[in-house]
Tab-separated table of C-alpha atoms in Angstrom:
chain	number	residue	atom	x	y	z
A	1	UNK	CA	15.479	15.380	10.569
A	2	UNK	CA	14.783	18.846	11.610
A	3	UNK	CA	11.265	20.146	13.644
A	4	UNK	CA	10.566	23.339	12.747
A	5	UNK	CA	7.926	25.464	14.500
A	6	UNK	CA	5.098	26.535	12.447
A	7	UNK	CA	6.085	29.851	12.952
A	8	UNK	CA	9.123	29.087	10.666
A	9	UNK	CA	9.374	31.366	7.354
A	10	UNK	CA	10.425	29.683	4.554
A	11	UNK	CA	9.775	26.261	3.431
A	12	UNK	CA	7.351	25.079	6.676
A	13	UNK	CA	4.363	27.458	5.804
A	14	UNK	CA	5.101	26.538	1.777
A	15	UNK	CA	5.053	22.987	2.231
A	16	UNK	CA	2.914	20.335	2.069
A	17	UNK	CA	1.452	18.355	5.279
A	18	UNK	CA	1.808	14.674	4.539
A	19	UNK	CA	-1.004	12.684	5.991
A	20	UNK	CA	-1.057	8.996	6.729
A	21	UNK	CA	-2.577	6.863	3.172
A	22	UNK	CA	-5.463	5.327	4.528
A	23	UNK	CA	-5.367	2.731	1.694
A	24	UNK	CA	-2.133	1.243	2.611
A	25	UNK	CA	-2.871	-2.454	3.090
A	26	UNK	CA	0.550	-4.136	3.606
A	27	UNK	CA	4.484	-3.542	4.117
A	28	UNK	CA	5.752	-1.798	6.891
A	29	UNK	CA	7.357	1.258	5.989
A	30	UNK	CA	4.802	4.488	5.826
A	31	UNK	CA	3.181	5.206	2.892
A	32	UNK	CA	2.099	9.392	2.577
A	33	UNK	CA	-0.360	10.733	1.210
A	34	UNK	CA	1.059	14.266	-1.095
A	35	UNK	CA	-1.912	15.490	-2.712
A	36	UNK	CA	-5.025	13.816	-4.228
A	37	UNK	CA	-2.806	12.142	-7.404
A	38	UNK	CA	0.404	11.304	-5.300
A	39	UNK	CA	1.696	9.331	-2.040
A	40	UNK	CA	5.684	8.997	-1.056
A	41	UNK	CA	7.393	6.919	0.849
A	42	UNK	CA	10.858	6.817	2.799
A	43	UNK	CA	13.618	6.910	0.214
A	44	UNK	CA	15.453	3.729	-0.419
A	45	UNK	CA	18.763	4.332	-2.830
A	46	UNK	CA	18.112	0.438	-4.406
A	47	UNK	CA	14.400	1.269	-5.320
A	48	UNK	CA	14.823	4.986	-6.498
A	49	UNK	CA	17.224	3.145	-8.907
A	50	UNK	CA	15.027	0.627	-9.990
A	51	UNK	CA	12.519	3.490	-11.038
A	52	UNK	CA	15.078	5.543	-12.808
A	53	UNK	CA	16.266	2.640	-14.918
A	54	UNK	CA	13.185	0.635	-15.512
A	55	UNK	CA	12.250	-1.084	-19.049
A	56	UNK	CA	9.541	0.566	-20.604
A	57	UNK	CA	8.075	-2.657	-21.031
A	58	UNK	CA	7.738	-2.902	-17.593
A	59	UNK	CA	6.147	0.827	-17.046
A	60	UNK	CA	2.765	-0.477	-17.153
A	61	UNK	CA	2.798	-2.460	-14.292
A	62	UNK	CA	4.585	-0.177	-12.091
A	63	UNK	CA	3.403	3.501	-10.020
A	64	UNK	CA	4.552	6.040	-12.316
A	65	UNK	CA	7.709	7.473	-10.538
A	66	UNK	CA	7.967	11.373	-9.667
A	67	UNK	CA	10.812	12.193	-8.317
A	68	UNK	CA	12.079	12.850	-4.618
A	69	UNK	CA	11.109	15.644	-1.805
A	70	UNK	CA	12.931	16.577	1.179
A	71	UNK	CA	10.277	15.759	4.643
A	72	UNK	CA	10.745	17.854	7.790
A	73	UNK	CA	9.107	17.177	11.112
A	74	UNK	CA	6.875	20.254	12.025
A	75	UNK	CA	5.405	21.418	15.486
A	76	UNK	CA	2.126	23.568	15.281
A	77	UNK	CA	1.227	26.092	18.113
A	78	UNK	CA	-0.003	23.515	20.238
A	79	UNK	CA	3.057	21.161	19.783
A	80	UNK	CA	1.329	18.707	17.763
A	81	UNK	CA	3.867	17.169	15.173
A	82	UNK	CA	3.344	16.232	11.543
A	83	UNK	CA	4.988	15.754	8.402
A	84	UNK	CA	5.859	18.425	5.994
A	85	UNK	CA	7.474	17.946	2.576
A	86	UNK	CA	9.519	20.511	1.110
A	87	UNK	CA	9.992	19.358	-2.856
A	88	UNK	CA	13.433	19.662	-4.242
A	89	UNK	CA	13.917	22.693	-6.894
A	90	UNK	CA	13.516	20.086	-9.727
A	91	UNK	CA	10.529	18.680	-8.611
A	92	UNK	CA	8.575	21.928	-8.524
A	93	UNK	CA	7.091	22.360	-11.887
A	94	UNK	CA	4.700	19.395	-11.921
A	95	UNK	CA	3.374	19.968	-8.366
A	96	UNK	CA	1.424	22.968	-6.977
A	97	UNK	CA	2.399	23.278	-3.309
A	98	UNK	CA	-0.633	24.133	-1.382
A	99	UNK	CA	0.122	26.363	2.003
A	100	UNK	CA	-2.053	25.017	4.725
A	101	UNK	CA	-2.792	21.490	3.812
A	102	UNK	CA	-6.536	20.016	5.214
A	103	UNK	CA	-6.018	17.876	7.949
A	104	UNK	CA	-6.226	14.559	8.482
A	105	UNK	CA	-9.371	12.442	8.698
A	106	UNK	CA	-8.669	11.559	12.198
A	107	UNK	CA	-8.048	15.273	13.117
A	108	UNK	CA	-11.729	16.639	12.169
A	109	UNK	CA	-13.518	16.912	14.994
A	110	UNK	CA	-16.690	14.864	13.390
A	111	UNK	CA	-18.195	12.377	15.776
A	112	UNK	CA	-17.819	8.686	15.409
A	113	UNK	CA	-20.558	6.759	14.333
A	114	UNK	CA	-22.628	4.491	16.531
A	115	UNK	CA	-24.546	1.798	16.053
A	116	UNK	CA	-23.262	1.426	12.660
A	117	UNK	CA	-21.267	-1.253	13.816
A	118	UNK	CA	-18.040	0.555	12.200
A	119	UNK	CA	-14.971	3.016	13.128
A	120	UNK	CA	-16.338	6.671	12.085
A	121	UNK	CA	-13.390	9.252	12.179
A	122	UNK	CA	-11.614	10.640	15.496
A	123	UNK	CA	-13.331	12.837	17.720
A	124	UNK	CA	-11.745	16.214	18.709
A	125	UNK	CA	-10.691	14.375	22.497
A	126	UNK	CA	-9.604	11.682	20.724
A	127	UNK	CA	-7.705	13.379	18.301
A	128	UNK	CA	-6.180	15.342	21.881
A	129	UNK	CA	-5.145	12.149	23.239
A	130	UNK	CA	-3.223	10.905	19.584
A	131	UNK	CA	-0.819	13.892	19.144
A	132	UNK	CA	2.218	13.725	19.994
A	133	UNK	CA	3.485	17.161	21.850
A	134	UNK	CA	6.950	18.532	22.611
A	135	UNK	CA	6.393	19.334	26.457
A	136	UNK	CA	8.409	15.961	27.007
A	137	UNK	CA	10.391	14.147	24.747
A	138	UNK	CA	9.001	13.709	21.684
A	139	UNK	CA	10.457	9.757	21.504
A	140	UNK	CA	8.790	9.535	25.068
A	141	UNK	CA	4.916	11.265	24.001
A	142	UNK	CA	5.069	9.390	20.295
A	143	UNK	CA	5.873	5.929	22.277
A	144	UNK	CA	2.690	6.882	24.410
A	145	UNK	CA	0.520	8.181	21.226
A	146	UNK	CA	1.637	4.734	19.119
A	147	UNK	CA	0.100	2.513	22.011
A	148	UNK	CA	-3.077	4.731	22.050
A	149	UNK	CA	-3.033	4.582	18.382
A	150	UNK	CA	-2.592	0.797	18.653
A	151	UNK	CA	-5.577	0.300	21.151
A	152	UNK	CA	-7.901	2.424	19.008
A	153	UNK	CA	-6.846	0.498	15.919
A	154	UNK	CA	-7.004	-2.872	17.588
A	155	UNK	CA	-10.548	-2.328	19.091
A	156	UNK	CA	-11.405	-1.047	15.713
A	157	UNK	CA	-10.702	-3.307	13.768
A	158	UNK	CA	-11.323	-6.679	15.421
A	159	UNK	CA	-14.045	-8.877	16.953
A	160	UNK	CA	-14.831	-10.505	19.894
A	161	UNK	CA	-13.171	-13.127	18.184
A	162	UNK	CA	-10.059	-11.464	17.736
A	163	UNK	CA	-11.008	-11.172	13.880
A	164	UNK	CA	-10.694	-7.963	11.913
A	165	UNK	CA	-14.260	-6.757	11.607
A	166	UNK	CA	-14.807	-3.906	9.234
A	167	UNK	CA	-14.440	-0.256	9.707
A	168	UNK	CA	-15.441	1.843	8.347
A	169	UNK	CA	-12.970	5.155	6.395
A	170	UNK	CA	-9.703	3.749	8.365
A	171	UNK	CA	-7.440	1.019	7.481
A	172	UNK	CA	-5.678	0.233	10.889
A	173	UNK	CA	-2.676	-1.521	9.217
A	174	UNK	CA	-2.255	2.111	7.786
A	175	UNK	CA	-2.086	3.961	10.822
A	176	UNK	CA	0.109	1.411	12.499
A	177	UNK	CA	2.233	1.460	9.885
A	178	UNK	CA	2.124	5.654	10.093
A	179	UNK	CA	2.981	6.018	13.835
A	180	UNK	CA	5.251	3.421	13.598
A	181	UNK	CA	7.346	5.605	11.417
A	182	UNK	CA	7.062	8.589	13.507
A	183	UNK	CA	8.393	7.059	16.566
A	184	UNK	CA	10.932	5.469	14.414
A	185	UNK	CA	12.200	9.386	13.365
A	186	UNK	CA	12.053	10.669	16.598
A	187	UNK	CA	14.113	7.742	18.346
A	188	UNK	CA	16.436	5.948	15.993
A	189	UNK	CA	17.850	10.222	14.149
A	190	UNK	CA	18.946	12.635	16.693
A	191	UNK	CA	20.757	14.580	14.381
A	192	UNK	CA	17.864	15.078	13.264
A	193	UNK	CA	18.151	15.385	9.479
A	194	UNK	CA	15.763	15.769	6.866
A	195	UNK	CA	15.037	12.879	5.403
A	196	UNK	CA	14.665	11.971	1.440
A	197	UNK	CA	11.101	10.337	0.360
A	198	UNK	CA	10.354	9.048	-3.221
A	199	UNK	CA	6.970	10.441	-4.839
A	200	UNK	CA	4.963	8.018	-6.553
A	201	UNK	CA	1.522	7.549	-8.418
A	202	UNK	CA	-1.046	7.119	-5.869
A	203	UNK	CA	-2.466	3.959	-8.224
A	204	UNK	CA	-6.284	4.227	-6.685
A	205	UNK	CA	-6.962	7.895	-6.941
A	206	UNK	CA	-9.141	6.777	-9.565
A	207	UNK	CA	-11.580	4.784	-7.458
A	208	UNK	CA	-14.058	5.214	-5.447
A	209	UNK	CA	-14.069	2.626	-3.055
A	210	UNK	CA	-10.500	0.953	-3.513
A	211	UNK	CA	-10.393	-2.754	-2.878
A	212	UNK	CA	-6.814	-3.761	-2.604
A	213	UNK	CA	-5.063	-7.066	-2.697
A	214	UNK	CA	-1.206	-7.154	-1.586
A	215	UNK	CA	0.287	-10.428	-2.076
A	216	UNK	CA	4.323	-11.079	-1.346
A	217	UNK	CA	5.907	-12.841	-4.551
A	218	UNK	CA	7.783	-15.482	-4.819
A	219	UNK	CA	9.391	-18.326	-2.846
A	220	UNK	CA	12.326	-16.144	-1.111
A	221	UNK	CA	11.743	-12.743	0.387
A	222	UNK	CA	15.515	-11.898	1.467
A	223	UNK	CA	17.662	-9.656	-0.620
A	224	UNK	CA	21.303	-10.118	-1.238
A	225	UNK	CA	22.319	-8.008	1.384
A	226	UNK	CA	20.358	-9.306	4.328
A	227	UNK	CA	22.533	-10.404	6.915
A	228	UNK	CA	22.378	-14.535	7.917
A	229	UNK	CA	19.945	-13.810	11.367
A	230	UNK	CA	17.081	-11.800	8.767
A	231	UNK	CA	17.659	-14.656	5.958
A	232	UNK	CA	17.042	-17.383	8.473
A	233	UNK	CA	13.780	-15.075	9.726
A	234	UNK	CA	12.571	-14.790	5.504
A	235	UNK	CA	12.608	-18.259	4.858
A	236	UNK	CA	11.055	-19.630	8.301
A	237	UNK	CA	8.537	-17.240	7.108
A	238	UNK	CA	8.026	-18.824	3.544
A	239	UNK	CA	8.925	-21.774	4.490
A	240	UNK	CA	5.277	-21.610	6.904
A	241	UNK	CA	3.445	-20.063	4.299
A	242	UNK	CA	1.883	-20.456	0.670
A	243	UNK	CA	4.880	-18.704	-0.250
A	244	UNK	CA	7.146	-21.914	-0.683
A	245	UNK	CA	4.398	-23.405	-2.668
A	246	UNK	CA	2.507	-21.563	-4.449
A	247	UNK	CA	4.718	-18.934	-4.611
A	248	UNK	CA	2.551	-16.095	-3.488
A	249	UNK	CA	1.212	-14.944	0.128
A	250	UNK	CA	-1.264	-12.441	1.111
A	251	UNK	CA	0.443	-9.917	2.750
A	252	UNK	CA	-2.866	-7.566	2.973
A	253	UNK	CA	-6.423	-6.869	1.993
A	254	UNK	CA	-9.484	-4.636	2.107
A	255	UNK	CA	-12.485	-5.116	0.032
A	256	UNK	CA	-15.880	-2.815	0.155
A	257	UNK	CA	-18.757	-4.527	1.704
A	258	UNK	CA	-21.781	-2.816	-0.166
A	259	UNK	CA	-24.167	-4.573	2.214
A	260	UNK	CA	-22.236	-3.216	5.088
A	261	UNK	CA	-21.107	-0.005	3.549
A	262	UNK	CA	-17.067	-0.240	4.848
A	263	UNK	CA	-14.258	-2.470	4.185
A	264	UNK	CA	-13.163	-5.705	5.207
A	265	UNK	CA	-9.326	-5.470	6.304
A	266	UNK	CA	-6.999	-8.342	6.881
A	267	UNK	CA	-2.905	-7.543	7.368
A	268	UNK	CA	0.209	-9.791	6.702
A	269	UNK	CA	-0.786	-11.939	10.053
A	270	UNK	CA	-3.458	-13.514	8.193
A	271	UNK	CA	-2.040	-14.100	5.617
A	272	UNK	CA	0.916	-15.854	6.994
A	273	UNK	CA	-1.322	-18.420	8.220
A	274	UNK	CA	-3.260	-19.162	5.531
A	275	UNK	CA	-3.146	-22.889	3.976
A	276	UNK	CA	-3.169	-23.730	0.446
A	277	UNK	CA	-7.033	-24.199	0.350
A	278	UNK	CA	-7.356	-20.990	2.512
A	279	UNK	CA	-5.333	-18.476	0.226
A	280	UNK	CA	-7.653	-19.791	-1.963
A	281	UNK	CA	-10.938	-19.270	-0.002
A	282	UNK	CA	-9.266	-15.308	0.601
A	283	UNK	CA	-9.144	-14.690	-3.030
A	284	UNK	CA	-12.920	-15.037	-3.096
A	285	UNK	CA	-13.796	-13.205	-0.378
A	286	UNK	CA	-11.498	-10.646	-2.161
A	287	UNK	CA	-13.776	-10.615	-4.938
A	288	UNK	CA	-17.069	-11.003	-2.601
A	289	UNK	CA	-18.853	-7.129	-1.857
A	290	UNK	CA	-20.812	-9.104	0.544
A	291	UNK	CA	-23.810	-10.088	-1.416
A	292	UNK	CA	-22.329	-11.664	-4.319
A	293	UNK	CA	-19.266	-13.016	-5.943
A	294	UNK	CA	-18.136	-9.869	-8.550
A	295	UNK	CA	-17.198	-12.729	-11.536
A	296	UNK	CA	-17.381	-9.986	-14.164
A	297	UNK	CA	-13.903	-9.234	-12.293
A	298	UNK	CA	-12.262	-12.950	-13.127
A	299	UNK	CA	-11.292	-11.937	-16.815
A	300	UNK	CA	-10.058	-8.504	-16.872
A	301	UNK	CA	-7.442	-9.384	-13.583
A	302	UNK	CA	-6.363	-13.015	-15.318
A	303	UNK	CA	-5.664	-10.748	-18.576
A	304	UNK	CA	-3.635	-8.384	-17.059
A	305	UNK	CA	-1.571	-11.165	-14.809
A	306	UNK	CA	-0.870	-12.974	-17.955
A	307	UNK	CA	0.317	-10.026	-19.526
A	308	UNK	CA	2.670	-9.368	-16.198
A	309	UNK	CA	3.716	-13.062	-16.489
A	310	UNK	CA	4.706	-12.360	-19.854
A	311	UNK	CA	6.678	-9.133	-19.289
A	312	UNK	CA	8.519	-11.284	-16.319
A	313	UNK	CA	9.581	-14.138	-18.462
A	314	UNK	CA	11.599	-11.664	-20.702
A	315	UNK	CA	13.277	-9.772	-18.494
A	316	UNK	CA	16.693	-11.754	-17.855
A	317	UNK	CA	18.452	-11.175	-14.274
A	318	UNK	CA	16.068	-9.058	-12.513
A	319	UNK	CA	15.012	-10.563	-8.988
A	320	UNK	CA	12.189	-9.217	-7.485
A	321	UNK	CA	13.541	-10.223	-3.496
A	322	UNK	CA	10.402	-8.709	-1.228
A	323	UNK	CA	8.460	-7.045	-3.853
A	324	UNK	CA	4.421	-6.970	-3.867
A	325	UNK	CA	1.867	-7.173	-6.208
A	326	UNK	CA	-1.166	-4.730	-5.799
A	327	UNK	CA	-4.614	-6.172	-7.416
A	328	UNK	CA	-7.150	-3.089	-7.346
A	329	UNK	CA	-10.547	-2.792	-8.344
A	330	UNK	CA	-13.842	-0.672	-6.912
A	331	UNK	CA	-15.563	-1.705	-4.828
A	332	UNK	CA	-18.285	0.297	-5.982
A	333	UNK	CA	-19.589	-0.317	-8.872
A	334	UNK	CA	-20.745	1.555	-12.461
A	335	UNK	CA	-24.508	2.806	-11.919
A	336	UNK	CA	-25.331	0.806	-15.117
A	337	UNK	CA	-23.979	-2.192	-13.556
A	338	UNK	CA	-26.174	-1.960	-10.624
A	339	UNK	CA	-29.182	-1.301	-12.828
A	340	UNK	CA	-28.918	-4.132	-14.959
A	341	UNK	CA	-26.749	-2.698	-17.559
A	342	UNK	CA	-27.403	-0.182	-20.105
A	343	UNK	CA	-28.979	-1.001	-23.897
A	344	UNK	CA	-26.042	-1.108	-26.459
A	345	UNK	CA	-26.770	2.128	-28.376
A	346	UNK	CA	-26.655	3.682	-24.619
A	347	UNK	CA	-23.135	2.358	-24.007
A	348	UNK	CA	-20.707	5.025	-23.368
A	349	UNK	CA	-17.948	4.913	-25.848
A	350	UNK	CA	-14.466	4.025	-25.155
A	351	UNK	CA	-11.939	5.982	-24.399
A	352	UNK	CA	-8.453	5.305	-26.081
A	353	UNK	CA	-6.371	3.831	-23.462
A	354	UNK	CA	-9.670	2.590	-20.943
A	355	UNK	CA	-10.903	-0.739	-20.276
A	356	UNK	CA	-13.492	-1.860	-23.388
A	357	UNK	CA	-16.639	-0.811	-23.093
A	358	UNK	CA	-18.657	-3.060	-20.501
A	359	UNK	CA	-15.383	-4.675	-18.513
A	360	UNK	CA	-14.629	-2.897	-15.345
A	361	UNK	CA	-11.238	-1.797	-14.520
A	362	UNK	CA	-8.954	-3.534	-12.436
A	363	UNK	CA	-5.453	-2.501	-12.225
A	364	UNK	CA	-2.422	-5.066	-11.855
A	365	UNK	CA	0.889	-3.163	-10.004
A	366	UNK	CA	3.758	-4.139	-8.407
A	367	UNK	CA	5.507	-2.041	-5.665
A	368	UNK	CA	8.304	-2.221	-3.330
A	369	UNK	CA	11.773	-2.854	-4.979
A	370	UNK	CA	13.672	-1.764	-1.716
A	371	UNK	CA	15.932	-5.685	-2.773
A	372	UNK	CA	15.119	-5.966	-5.899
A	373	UNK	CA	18.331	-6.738	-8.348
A	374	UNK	CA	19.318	-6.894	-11.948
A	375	UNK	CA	22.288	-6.825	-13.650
A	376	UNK	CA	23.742	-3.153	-13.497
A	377	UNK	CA	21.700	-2.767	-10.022
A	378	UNK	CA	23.277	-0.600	-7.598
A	379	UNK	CA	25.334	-2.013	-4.766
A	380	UNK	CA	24.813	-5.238	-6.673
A	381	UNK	CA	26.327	-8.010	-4.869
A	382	UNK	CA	25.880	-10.905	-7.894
A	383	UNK	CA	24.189	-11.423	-11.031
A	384	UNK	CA	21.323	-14.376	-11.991
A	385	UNK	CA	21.132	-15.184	-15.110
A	386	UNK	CA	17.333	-15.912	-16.473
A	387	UNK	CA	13.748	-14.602	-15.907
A	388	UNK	CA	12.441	-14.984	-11.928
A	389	UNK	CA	11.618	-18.361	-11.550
A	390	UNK	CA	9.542	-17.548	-7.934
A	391	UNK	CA	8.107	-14.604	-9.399
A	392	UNK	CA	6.855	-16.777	-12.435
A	393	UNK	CA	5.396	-19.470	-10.138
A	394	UNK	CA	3.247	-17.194	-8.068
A	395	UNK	CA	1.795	-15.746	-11.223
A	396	UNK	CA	1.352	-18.940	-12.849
A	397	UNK	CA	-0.522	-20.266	-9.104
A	398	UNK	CA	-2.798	-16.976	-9.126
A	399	UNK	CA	-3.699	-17.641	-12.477
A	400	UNK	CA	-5.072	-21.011	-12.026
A	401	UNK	CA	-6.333	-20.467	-8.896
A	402	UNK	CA	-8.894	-17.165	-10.332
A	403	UNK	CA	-9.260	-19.563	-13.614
A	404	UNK	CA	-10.589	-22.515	-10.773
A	405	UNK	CA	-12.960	-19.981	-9.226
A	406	UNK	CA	-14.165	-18.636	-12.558
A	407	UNK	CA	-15.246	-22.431	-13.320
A	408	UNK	CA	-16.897	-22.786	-9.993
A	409	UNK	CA	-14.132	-25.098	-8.962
């Protein structure tokens, strides 16, 4: 990883400033924001393989993949640290690299909201405390700016009770996740390298207020390669969770509260816990805005999962080990909705390619393939034979479950 002042010519002033994605509900590894259309995330040799070999079958269900870029760690004039992508030669034609990129929510000095009951953005002092600078060691001042971070999230994001309230623009598992990672560069690389991310569709550009489901499938979570202390850690984990049963955990959530105007956040430590009966009880409050129960929702997601579940059963050998499943959907909805709907012969026509006319769109991906394995898989250490049986079950579980609350069961 190399710092470069901002006073560097060259590739520091031409790149791009990554920013934390505030829509990141699960996983641990950072997920960056590039531009409006694009996020990236550290570079894992087994995934970018995955992408650069997948069945087109399976293209629908997946980010669309963009490439690679190389990432730099930058220091400003006042030795505040950030990301900076510089995109390899071959990657240039389909992106236009901006020169000073807009900061960061959490870096404009807007005030934070009161009595609103929710988390407005950063103030200026605030945003003072966060940054990291280079007068000491950076490990030592990022350390320092991670528990800071952490506080801010924490009181953020949770209640009296110690349950996530709402805030209301920031995700905190994001930001955790975010300064996580840059401690994690400045401690664990002094060579300090660049480092390789992979560029991906950002898969709720699209909407206005993303509500986002992550759930873990399958029964095991360990890949091949995991040595015996992290397998033993994977499948404690499923073994105390709905992921030995039903196949499927919750391993993140926020959903738009229209009443409340922000979302409602939970992170993989909720879901761990969750029972059968309260996995289910999750689902609906994932499909609960906070006044009512979005049922026009039910159909389009069970569609789209059954068309997943039938993409998984024919792909022989593949092994999704730790993968995730995004459900997406807005949170806010279609004007004519709201209104009551709109008269047929006012209907806006379809668009080849959209959701019919009068469904909304929901969106059905999965993501992280860091241990996933197939046959021809790189540093493939055996083959399975057969569709993923674990995979299959959580689908088939999620599916019955949304079909039980669609009947009011």
């Amino acid at each position: 990883m190399v710092v470069q002042d901002s006073a560097d010519a060259g590739g520091a002033r031409g790149g791009v400033q990554l920013e934390p994605f505030l829509h990141q509900v699960g996983g641990h590894l950072s997920v960056m924001k590039y531009d409006e259309d694009t996020v990236c995330k550290p570079l894992v040799s087994q995934e970018q393989k995955f992408y650069e070999s997948l069945p087109l079958v399976m293209k629908r269900f997946t980010p669309q993949y963009r490439g690679t870029i190389t990432v730099h760690l930058r220091k400003d004039s006042l030795g505040h640290l950030s990301l900076v992508a510089s995109p390899l030669q071959e990657n240039r034609g389909p992106f236009v690299v901006s020169a000073g990129a807009a900061g960061a929510p959490w870096q404009q000095p807007q005030q934070t909201s009161q009595g609103s009951g929710g988390a407005g953005p950063l103030s200026r002092r605030q945003h003072a405390q966060l940054a990291p600078r280079l007068e000491e060691s950076p490990a030592t001042e990022l350390l320092r700016a991670e528990a800071r971070l952490s506080t801010y999230a924490s009181s953020a994001a949770e209640d009296a009770d110690r349950n996530q309230a709402e805030p209301r623009r920031l995700n905190p598992w994001a930001l955790r996740c975010h300064q996580a990672h840059m401690t994690r560069l400045c401690t664990e690389h002094p060579q300090r390298k660049p480092h390789r991310f992979l560029l991906l569709e950002n898969v709720v550009s699209q909407y206005t207020h993303p509500c986002v489901l992550d759930l873990k499938m399958g029964t095991r979570q360990h890949g091949d390669d995991a040595s015996e202390e992290k397998k033993a850690r994977h499948m404690t984990k499923c073994a105390h969770s709905t992921s030995a049963c039903l196949g499927v955990r919750i391993c993140g959530m926020q959903v738009y509260q229209t009443d409340k105007k922000h979302f409602l956040c939970k992170d993989k430590y909720y879901g761990r816990k969750l029972s059968v009966e309260g996995f289910r009880q999750a689902l609906h409050q994932f499909l609960h805005d906070g006044t009512r129960l979005r049922t026009e929702l039910l159909g389009p997601i069970q569609g789209q999962l059954r068309a997943l579940l039938s993409v998984i059963r024919s792909q022989s050998s593949y092994r999704f080990f730790s993968s995730s499943l995004l459900i997406i959907y807005d949170g806010q909805e279609p004007p004519e909705r709201a209104l009551g709907g709109l008269r047929p012969q006012e209907a806006p026509q379809r668009v080849p390619g959209s959701c019919p006319a009068g469904l909304p769109k929901v969106d059905i991906r999965m993501i992280d393939f860091a241990h996933t394995t197939y046959r021809g898989s790189w540093n493939e250490h055996r083959t399975y034979d057969g569709p993923d049986s674990g995979y299959i079950l959580g689908l088939e579980n999620l599916i019955q479950i949304l079909q039980d609350i669609q009947e009011g069961q």
